[in-house]
Coordinates of C-alpha atoms in Angstrom, one line a residue:
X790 CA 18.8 -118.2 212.6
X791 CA 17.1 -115.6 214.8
X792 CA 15.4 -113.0 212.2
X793 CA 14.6 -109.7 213.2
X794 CA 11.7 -107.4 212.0
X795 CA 10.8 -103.9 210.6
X796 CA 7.7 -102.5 209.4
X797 CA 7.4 -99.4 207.6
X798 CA 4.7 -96.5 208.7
X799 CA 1.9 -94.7 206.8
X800 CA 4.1 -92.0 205.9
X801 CA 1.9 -90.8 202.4
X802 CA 4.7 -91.7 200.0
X803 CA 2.5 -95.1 198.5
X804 CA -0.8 -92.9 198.7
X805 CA -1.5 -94.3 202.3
X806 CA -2.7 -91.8 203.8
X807 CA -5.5 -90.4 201.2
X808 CA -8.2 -91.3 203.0
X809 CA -7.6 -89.3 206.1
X810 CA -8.3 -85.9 205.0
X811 CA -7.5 -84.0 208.1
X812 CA -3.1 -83.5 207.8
X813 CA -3.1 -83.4 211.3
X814 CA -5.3 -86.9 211.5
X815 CA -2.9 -87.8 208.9
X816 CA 0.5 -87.3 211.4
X817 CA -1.0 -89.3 214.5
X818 CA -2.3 -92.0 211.7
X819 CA 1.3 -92.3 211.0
X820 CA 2.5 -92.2 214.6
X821 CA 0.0 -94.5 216.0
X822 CA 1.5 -97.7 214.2
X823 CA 5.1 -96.5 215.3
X824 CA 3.6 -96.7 218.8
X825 CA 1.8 -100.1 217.7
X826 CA 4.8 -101.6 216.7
X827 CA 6.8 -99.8 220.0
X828 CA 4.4 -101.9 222.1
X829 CA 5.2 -105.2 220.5
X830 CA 8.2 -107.5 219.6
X831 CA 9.1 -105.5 216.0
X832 CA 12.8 -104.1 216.3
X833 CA 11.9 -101.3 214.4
X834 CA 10.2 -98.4 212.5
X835 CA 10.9 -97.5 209.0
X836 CA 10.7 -94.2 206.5
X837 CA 11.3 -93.6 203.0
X838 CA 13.0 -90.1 202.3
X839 CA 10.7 -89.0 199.4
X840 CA 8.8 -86.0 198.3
X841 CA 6.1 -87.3 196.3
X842 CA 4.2 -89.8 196.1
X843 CA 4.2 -92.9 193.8
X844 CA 3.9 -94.5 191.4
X845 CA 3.2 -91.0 190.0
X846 CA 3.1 -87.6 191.9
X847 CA 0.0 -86.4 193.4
X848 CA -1.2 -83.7 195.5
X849 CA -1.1 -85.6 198.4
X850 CA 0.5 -85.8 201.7
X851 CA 4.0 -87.3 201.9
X852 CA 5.8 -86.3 205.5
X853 CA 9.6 -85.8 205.3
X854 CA 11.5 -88.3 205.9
X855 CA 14.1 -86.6 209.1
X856 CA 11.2 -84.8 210.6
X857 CA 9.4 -87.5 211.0
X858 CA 12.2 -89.6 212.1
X859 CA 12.4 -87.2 215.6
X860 CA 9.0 -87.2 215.8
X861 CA 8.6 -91.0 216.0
X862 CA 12.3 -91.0 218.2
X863 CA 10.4 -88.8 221.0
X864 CA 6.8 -91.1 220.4
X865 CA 8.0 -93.9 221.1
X866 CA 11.0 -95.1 223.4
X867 CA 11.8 -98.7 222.8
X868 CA 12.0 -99.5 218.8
X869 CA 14.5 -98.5 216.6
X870 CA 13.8 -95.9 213.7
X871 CA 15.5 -96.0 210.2
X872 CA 15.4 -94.8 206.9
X873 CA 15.0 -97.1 203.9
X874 CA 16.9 -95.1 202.5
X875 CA 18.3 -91.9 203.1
X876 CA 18.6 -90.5 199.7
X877 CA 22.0 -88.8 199.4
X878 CA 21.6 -85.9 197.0
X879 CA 19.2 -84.6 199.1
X880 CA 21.1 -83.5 202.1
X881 CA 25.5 -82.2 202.2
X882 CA 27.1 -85.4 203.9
X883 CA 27.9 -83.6 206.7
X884 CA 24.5 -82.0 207.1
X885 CA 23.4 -85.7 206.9
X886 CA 25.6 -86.9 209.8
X887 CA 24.8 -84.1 211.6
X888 CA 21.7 -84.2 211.5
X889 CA 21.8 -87.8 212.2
X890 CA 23.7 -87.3 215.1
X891 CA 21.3 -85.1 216.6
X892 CA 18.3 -87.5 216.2
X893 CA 20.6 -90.6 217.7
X894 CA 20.7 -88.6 220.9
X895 CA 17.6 -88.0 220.8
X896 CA 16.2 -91.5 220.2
X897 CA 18.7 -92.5 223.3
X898 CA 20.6 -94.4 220.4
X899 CA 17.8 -95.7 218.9
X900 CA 18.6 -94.4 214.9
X901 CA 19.4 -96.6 211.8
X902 CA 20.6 -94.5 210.1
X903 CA 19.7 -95.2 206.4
X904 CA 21.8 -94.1 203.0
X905 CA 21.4 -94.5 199.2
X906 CA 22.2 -92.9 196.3
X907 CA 19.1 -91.8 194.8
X908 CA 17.2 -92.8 191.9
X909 CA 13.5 -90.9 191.8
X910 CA 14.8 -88.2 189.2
X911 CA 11.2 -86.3 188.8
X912 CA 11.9 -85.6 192.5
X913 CA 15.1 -84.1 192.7
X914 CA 14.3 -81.9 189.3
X915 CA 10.8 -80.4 191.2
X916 CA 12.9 -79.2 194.4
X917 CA 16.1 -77.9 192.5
X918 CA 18.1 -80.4 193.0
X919 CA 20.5 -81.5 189.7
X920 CA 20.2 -84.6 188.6
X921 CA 23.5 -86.3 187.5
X922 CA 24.5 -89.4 185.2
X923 CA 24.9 -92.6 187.2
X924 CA 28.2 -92.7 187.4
X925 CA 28.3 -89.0 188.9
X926 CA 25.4 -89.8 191.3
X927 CA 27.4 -93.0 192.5
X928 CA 30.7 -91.5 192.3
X929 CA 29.0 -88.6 195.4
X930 CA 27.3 -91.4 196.9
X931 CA 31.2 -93.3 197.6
X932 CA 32.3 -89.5 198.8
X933 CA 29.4 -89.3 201.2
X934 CA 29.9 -92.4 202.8
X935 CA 33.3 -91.8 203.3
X936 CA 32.8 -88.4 205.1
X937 CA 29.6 -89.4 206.8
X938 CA 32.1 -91.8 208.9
X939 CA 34.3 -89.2 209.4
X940 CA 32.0 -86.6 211.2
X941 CA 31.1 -89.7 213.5
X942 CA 34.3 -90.7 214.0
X943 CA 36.6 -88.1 214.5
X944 CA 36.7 -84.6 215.3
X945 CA 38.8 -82.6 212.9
X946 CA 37.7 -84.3 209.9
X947 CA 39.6 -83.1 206.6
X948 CA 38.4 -84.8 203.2
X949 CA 38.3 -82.9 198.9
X950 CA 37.0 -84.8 196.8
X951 CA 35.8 -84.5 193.6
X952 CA 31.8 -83.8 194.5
X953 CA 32.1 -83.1 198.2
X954 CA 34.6 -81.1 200.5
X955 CA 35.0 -80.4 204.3
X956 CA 37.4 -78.5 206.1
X957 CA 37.2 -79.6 210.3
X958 CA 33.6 -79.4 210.8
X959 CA 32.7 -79.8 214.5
X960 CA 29.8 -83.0 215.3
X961 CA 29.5 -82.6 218.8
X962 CA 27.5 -84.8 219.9
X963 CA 28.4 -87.9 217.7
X964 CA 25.7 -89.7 218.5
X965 CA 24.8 -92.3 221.6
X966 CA 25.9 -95.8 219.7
X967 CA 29.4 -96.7 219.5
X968 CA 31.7 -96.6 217.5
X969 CA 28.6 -94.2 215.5
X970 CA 25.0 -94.5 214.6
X971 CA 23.9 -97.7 213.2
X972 CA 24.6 -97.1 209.5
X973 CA 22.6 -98.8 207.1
X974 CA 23.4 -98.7 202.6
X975 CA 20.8 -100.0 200.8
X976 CA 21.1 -100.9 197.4
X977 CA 22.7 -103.8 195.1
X978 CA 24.6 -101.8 193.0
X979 CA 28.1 -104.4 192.6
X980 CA 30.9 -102.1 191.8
X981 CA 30.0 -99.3 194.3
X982 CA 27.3 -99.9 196.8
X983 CA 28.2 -103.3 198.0
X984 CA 31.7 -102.7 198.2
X985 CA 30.5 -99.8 200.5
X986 CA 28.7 -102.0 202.7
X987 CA 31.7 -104.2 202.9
X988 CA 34.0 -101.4 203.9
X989 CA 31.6 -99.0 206.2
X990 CA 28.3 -100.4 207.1
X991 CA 26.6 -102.3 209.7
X992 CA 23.7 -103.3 207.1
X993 CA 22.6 -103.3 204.0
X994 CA 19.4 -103.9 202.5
X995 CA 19.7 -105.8 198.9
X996 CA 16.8 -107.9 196.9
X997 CA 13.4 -106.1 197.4
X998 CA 12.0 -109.6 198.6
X999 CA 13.1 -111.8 195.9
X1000 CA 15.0 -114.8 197.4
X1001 CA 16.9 -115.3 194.2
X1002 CA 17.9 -111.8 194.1
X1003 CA 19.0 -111.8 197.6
X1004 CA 21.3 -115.1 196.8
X1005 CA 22.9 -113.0 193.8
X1006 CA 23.6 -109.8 195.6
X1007 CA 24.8 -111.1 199.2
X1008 CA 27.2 -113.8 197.1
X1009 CA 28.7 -110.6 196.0
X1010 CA 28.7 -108.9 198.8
X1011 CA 30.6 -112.3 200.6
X1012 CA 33.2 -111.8 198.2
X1013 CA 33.6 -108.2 199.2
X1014 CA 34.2 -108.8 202.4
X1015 CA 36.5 -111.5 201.8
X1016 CA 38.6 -108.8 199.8
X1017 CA 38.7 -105.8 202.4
X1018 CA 39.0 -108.7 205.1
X1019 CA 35.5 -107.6 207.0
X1020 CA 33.5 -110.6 209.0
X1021 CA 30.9 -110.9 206.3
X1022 CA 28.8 -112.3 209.4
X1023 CA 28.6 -109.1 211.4
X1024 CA 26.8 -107.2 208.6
X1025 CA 23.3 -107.2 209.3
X1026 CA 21.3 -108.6 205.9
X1027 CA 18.4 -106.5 205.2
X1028 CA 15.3 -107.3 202.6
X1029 CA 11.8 -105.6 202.2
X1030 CA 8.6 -107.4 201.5
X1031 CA 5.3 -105.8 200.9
X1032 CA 3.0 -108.3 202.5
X1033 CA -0.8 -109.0 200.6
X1034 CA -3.6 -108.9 203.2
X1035 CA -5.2 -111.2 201.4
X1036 CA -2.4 -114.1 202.3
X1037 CA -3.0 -116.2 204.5
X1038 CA -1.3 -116.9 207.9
X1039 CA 0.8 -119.4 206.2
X1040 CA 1.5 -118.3 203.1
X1041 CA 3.2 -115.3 204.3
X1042 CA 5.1 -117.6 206.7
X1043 CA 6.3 -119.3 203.8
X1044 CA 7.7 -115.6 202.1
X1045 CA 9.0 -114.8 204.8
X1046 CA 10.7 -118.0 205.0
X1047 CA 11.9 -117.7 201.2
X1048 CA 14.2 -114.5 201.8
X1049 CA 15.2 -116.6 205.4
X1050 CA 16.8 -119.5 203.8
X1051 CA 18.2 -117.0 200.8
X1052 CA 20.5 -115.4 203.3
X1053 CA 18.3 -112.3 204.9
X1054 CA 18.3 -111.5 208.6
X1055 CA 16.6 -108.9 208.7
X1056 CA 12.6 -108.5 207.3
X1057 CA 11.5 -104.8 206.7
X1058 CA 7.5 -105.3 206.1
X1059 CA 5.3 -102.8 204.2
X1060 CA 1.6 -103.1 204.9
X1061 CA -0.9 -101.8 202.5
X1062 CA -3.8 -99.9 204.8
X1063 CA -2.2 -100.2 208.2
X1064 CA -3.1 -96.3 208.7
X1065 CA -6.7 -97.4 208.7
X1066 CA -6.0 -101.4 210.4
X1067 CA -4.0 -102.1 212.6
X1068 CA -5.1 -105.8 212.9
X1069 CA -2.3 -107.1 210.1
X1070 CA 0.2 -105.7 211.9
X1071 CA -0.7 -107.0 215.5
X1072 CA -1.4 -110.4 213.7
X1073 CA 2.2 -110.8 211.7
X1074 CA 3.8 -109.9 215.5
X1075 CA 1.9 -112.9 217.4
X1076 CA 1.8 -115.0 215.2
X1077 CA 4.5 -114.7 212.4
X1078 CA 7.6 -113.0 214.2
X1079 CA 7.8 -115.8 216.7
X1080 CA 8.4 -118.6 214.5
X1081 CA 11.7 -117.0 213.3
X1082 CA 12.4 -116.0 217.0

Protein backbone atom coordinates (compact mmCIF):
# COMPACT_ATOMS: atom_id res chain seq x y z
CA UNK A 1 0.00 0.00 0.00
CA UNK A 2 1.32 3.37 -1.01
CA UNK A 3 0.87 5.76 2.24
CA UNK A 4 0.68 9.25 1.95
CA UNK A 5 1.92 12.01 4.42
CA UNK A 6 0.83 15.20 6.31
CA UNK A 7 2.56 17.15 8.85
CA UNK A 8 0.94 19.69 10.85
CA UNK A 9 2.61 23.53 11.18
CA UNK A 10 3.61 25.60 14.30
CA UNK A 11 0.39 27.23 14.27
CA UNK A 12 0.51 28.26 18.47
CA UNK A 13 -2.52 26.05 19.35
CA UNK A 14 0.02 23.20 21.38
CA UNK A 15 2.10 26.28 22.88
CA UNK A 16 4.58 25.95 19.77
CA UNK A 17 5.27 29.00 19.16
CA UNK A 18 6.14 30.50 22.86
CA UNK A 19 9.49 30.85 22.41
CA UNK A 20 9.49 33.21 19.46
CA UNK A 21 8.38 36.35 20.92
CA UNK A 22 8.18 38.61 17.97
CA UNK A 23 4.16 37.68 16.36
CA UNK A 24 5.51 38.55 13.22
CA UNK A 25 8.68 35.94 13.79
CA UNK A 26 5.98 33.86 14.98
CA UNK A 27 3.93 33.89 11.26
CA UNK A 28 7.06 33.13 9.04
CA UNK A 29 8.08 30.33 11.88
CA UNK A 30 4.90 28.87 10.90
CA UNK A 31 5.23 29.43 7.26
CA UNK A 32 8.73 28.27 6.90
CA UNK A 33 7.88 24.54 7.67
CA UNK A 34 4.78 24.79 5.16
CA UNK A 35 7.57 25.83 2.61
CA UNK A 36 9.86 22.97 4.22
CA UNK A 37 7.51 20.44 3.64
CA UNK A 38 6.39 22.26 -0.01
CA UNK A 39 10.07 21.46 -1.04
CA UNK A 40 9.84 17.82 -0.16
CA UNK A 41 7.83 14.53 -0.85
CA UNK A 42 4.92 15.42 2.12
CA UNK A 43 1.41 15.64 0.36
CA UNK A 44 0.41 18.09 2.62
CA UNK A 45 0.15 20.90 5.28
CA UNK A 46 -2.17 20.73 8.17
CA UNK A 47 -4.12 23.38 10.73
CA UNK A 48 -6.23 22.96 13.60
CA UNK A 49 -9.22 25.57 13.74
CA UNK A 50 -8.81 26.64 17.38
CA UNK A 51 -8.67 29.82 19.49
CA UNK A 52 -6.70 28.90 22.36
CA UNK A 53 -4.24 27.14 23.16
CA UNK A 54 -4.01 23.78 25.01
CA UNK A 55 -4.15 21.86 27.25
CA UNK A 56 -5.35 25.00 29.04
CA UNK A 57 -5.77 28.61 27.54
CA UNK A 58 -3.00 30.92 27.71
CA UNK A 59 -2.12 34.27 26.57
CA UNK A 60 -0.39 33.08 23.73
CA UNK A 61 -0.38 33.12 20.02
CA UNK A 62 -2.73 30.81 18.23
CA UNK A 63 -3.27 31.98 14.31
CA UNK A 64 -6.67 31.22 12.87
CA UNK A 65 -7.17 28.52 11.31
CA UNK A 66 -8.75 30.01 7.46
CA UNK A 67 -6.34 32.85 7.48
CA UNK A 68 -3.70 30.99 7.75
CA UNK A 69 -4.92 28.42 5.40
CA UNK A 70 -4.64 31.33 2.32
CA UNK A 71 -1.63 32.43 3.58
CA UNK A 72 0.16 29.06 3.32
CA UNK A 73 -2.10 28.42 -0.23
CA UNK A 74 -0.25 31.66 -1.74
CA UNK A 75 3.44 30.45 0.21
CA UNK A 76 3.67 27.59 -1.17
CA UNK A 77 2.50 26.15 -4.61
CA UNK A 78 2.83 22.43 -4.68
CA UNK A 79 1.46 20.70 -1.24
CA UNK A 80 -1.93 20.45 -0.36
CA UNK A 81 -3.42 22.42 2.77
CA UNK A 82 -6.11 21.13 5.15
CA UNK A 83 -7.76 21.48 8.27
CA UNK A 84 -7.77 18.87 10.94
CA UNK A 85 -10.66 19.80 11.49
CA UNK A 86 -12.72 22.51 10.63
CA UNK A 87 -14.81 23.03 13.59
CA UNK A 88 -18.46 23.49 12.43
CA UNK A 89 -20.07 25.83 15.03
CA UNK A 90 -17.68 28.22 14.31
CA UNK A 91 -18.59 29.32 10.82
CA UNK A 92 -22.67 29.19 8.92
CA UNK A 93 -22.20 26.12 6.47
CA UNK A 94 -22.45 28.24 3.72
CA UNK A 95 -20.04 30.76 4.97
CA UNK A 96 -17.84 27.58 5.32
CA UNK A 97 -18.12 26.45 1.77
CA UNK A 98 -17.74 29.67 0.69
CA UNK A 99 -15.14 30.48 2.12
CA UNK A 100 -13.64 27.26 1.18
CA UNK A 101 -14.31 27.82 -2.20
CA UNK A 102 -12.53 30.93 -2.36
CA UNK A 103 -9.28 29.48 -0.91
CA UNK A 104 -9.47 26.19 -3.37
CA UNK A 105 -9.04 28.78 -6.15
CA UNK A 106 -6.70 30.24 -4.66
CA UNK A 107 -4.47 27.22 -3.84
CA UNK A 108 -5.09 26.26 -7.74
CA UNK A 109 -7.13 23.29 -6.08
CA UNK A 110 -4.83 22.52 -3.68
CA UNK A 111 -7.54 22.68 -0.32
CA UNK A 112 -8.60 19.73 1.95
CA UNK A 113 -11.10 20.96 3.10
CA UNK A 114 -11.48 19.80 6.81
CA UNK A 115 -14.99 19.43 8.92
CA UNK A 116 -15.97 18.37 12.50
CA UNK A 117 -18.35 19.01 14.88
CA UNK A 118 -16.67 20.58 17.67
CA UNK A 119 -15.80 19.59 21.04
CA UNK A 120 -13.40 22.46 22.84
CA UNK A 121 -16.52 24.00 24.86
CA UNK A 122 -14.25 26.72 26.86
CA UNK A 123 -13.73 27.92 23.34
CA UNK A 124 -16.90 28.44 21.85
CA UNK A 125 -18.36 30.04 25.40
CA UNK A 126 -15.17 32.80 25.36
CA UNK A 127 -16.10 33.99 21.67
CA UNK A 128 -20.03 33.93 22.02
CA UNK A 129 -20.64 31.05 20.55
CA UNK A 130 -23.55 28.62 22.29
CA UNK A 131 -22.62 25.59 23.23
CA UNK A 132 -25.26 22.81 22.60
CA UNK A 133 -25.87 19.13 24.06
CA UNK A 134 -24.27 16.50 21.89
CA UNK A 135 -26.99 15.48 20.21
CA UNK A 136 -27.77 19.21 19.12
CA UNK A 137 -24.13 19.82 18.12
CA UNK A 138 -24.20 16.51 16.00
CA UNK A 139 -27.65 16.88 14.81
CA UNK A 140 -26.00 20.78 13.05
CA UNK A 141 -22.97 18.96 12.25
CA UNK A 142 -25.32 16.24 9.78
CA UNK A 143 -27.13 19.67 8.40
CA UNK A 144 -23.82 21.27 7.61
CA UNK A 145 -22.59 18.56 5.73
CA UNK A 146 -25.46 18.21 3.83
CA UNK A 147 -25.54 21.94 2.66
CA UNK A 148 -21.76 22.31 2.45
CA UNK A 149 -22.21 19.80 -0.64
CA UNK A 150 -24.87 21.66 -1.97
CA UNK A 151 -23.18 25.16 -2.34
CA UNK A 152 -20.31 23.04 -4.22
CA UNK A 153 -22.49 21.28 -6.12
CA UNK A 154 -25.27 23.13 -7.43
CA UNK A 155 -26.28 26.51 -7.97
CA UNK A 156 -29.69 27.22 -6.54
CA UNK A 157 -29.31 25.31 -3.54
CA UNK A 158 -32.66 25.15 -1.33
CA UNK A 159 -32.29 23.23 2.12
CA UNK A 160 -34.58 24.04 6.14
CA UNK A 161 -33.68 22.24 8.52
CA UNK A 162 -33.99 22.19 11.88
CA UNK A 163 -30.49 24.21 12.88
CA UNK A 164 -29.49 25.56 9.47
CA UNK A 165 -31.43 27.19 6.47
CA UNK A 166 -30.57 28.52 2.95
CA UNK A 167 -32.63 29.94 0.45
CA UNK A 168 -30.36 29.93 -3.35
CA UNK A 169 -27.20 31.28 -2.15
CA UNK A 170 -24.88 32.03 -5.12
CA UNK A 171 -20.99 30.04 -4.81
CA UNK A 172 -19.47 31.32 -7.78
CA UNK A 173 -16.62 30.09 -8.08
CA UNK A 174 -17.14 26.39 -6.65
CA UNK A 175 -13.87 25.67 -6.30
CA UNK A 176 -10.93 24.28 -8.82
CA UNK A 177 -11.36 20.22 -7.95
CA UNK A 178 -14.09 18.34 -9.29
CA UNK A 179 -16.81 17.35 -8.53
CA UNK A 180 -15.88 20.02 -5.23
CA UNK A 181 -13.07 20.65 -2.90
CA UNK A 182 -11.52 17.69 -1.29
CA UNK A 183 -13.78 17.21 1.71
CA UNK A 184 -12.35 15.71 4.60
CA UNK A 185 -14.83 14.56 8.26
CA UNK A 186 -12.87 13.74 10.93
CA UNK A 187 -14.09 12.06 13.84
CA UNK A 188 -15.33 8.45 15.02
CA UNK A 189 -18.48 9.21 16.17
CA UNK A 190 -20.59 5.70 14.78
CA UNK A 191 -24.18 6.86 14.47
CA UNK A 192 -23.45 10.25 12.77
CA UNK A 193 -19.89 11.05 11.69
CA UNK A 194 -19.04 7.91 9.94
CA UNK A 195 -22.12 7.42 8.33
CA UNK A 196 -21.23 11.06 6.98
CA UNK A 197 -18.15 9.99 5.63
CA UNK A 198 -19.79 7.08 4.03
CA UNK A 199 -22.34 9.24 2.35
CA UNK A 200 -20.24 12.64 1.49
CA UNK A 201 -16.66 12.50 2.01
CA UNK A 202 -13.50 11.79 0.25
CA UNK A 203 -11.66 11.21 3.81
CA UNK A 204 -11.91 10.83 7.07
CA UNK A 205 -9.63 10.92 9.76
CA UNK A 206 -10.55 8.28 12.74
CA UNK A 207 -8.11 6.78 15.70
CA UNK A 208 -5.68 9.48 16.87
CA UNK A 209 -2.78 6.96 16.12
CA UNK A 210 -3.95 4.00 17.88
CA UNK A 211 -3.95 0.93 15.56
CA UNK A 212 -6.62 -0.78 17.54
CA UNK A 213 -8.79 2.18 17.41
CA UNK A 214 -8.32 2.59 13.85
CA UNK A 215 -9.32 -1.34 13.26
CA UNK A 216 -12.66 -0.49 15.37
CA UNK A 217 -13.66 2.66 13.69
CA UNK A 218 -12.91 1.90 9.86
CA UNK A 219 -14.73 -1.79 10.56
CA UNK A 220 -17.58 0.47 11.10
CA UNK A 221 -17.15 2.71 8.65
CA UNK A 222 -16.85 -0.67 5.98
CA UNK A 223 -20.12 -1.49 7.04
CA UNK A 224 -21.35 2.00 6.18
CA UNK A 225 -20.43 1.96 3.09
CA UNK A 226 -21.70 -1.35 2.38
CA UNK A 227 -25.13 0.06 3.41
CA UNK A 228 -25.37 3.37 1.27
CA UNK A 229 -23.50 1.22 -1.49
CA UNK A 230 -20.15 3.73 -1.55
CA UNK A 231 -16.63 1.92 -2.65
CA UNK A 232 -15.37 1.77 0.81
CA UNK A 233 -11.90 1.83 -1.09
CA UNK A 234 -12.08 5.26 -2.62
CA UNK A 235 -12.29 6.99 0.88
CA UNK A 236 -9.10 8.17 1.79
CA UNK A 237 -8.18 6.76 5.57
CA UNK A 238 -6.73 9.33 7.64
CA UNK A 239 -4.86 8.95 11.31
CA UNK A 240 -2.62 11.53 13.28
CA UNK A 241 0.43 10.64 15.21
CA UNK A 242 2.45 12.97 17.34
CA UNK A 243 5.90 11.64 16.70
CA UNK A 244 8.67 11.73 20.02
CA UNK A 245 11.98 13.24 18.98
CA UNK A 246 13.47 11.19 21.13
CA UNK A 247 12.48 7.84 18.88
CA UNK A 248 14.58 6.49 17.02
CA UNK A 249 14.76 6.07 13.14
CA UNK A 250 13.16 2.76 13.55
CA UNK A 251 10.94 2.95 16.15
CA UNK A 252 8.95 5.51 14.49
CA UNK A 253 9.12 3.31 11.40
CA UNK A 254 7.55 0.75 13.31
CA UNK A 255 4.38 3.43 14.46
CA UNK A 256 4.02 4.35 11.53
CA UNK A 257 3.77 0.93 10.38
CA UNK A 258 1.29 0.00 13.28
CA UNK A 259 -1.65 2.43 11.93
CA UNK A 260 -0.35 0.99 8.16
CA UNK A 261 -1.22 -2.59 8.72
CA UNK A 262 -4.54 -1.31 10.91
CA UNK A 263 -6.09 0.01 7.74
CA UNK A 264 -4.71 3.94 7.57
CA UNK A 265 -3.56 5.50 4.32
CA UNK A 266 -3.02 8.40 5.15
CA UNK A 267 -0.37 9.70 8.16
CA UNK A 268 -0.89 13.28 9.43
CA UNK A 269 2.34 13.91 11.71
CA UNK A 270 2.65 16.45 14.61
CA UNK A 271 6.10 17.36 15.54
CA UNK A 272 6.84 18.88 18.84
CA UNK A 273 9.53 21.94 18.16
CA UNK A 274 9.56 21.91 14.45
CA UNK A 275 9.14 25.97 14.67
CA UNK A 276 12.64 26.02 16.15
CA UNK A 277 14.10 22.46 14.06
CA UNK A 278 13.56 21.65 11.13
CA UNK A 279 15.91 18.65 11.15
CA UNK A 280 12.97 15.98 12.29
CA UNK A 281 11.00 16.97 9.67
CA UNK A 282 13.60 16.73 6.76
CA UNK A 283 14.74 13.40 8.43
CA UNK A 284 11.11 11.55 8.62
CA UNK A 285 10.83 12.76 4.63
CA UNK A 286 14.25 10.94 3.53
CA UNK A 287 14.24 8.55 5.39
CA UNK A 288 10.74 7.38 6.73
CA UNK A 289 8.27 8.48 3.87
CA UNK A 290 10.10 6.37 1.33
CA UNK A 291 9.67 3.08 2.82
CA UNK A 292 5.83 3.29 2.55
CA UNK A 293 6.34 4.83 -0.91
Amino acid sequence: MTVRFGVFVPQGWQMDLTEIADPIEQYEAMTAVGKAADAGPWDSIWLYDHFHTVPEPTMNSVFECWTATSTLARDTSRVNIGQMVGCNGYRHPALYAKIASTVDVASHGRLYAGLGAGWYEHEWKAYGYEWPELKDRMGAFRESVEIVKKMWTEDAPVYHGKYYSIDKPINEPKGVRRPHPSFWIGGGGEKVTLKLVAKHANACNVGGGDPALIREKLAILRGHCDTVGRDYDEIIKSTSIRIDPAWSKAETAAKVESVVEAGADYVILYIPRVAYDHEPLLTFASDIIPQFA
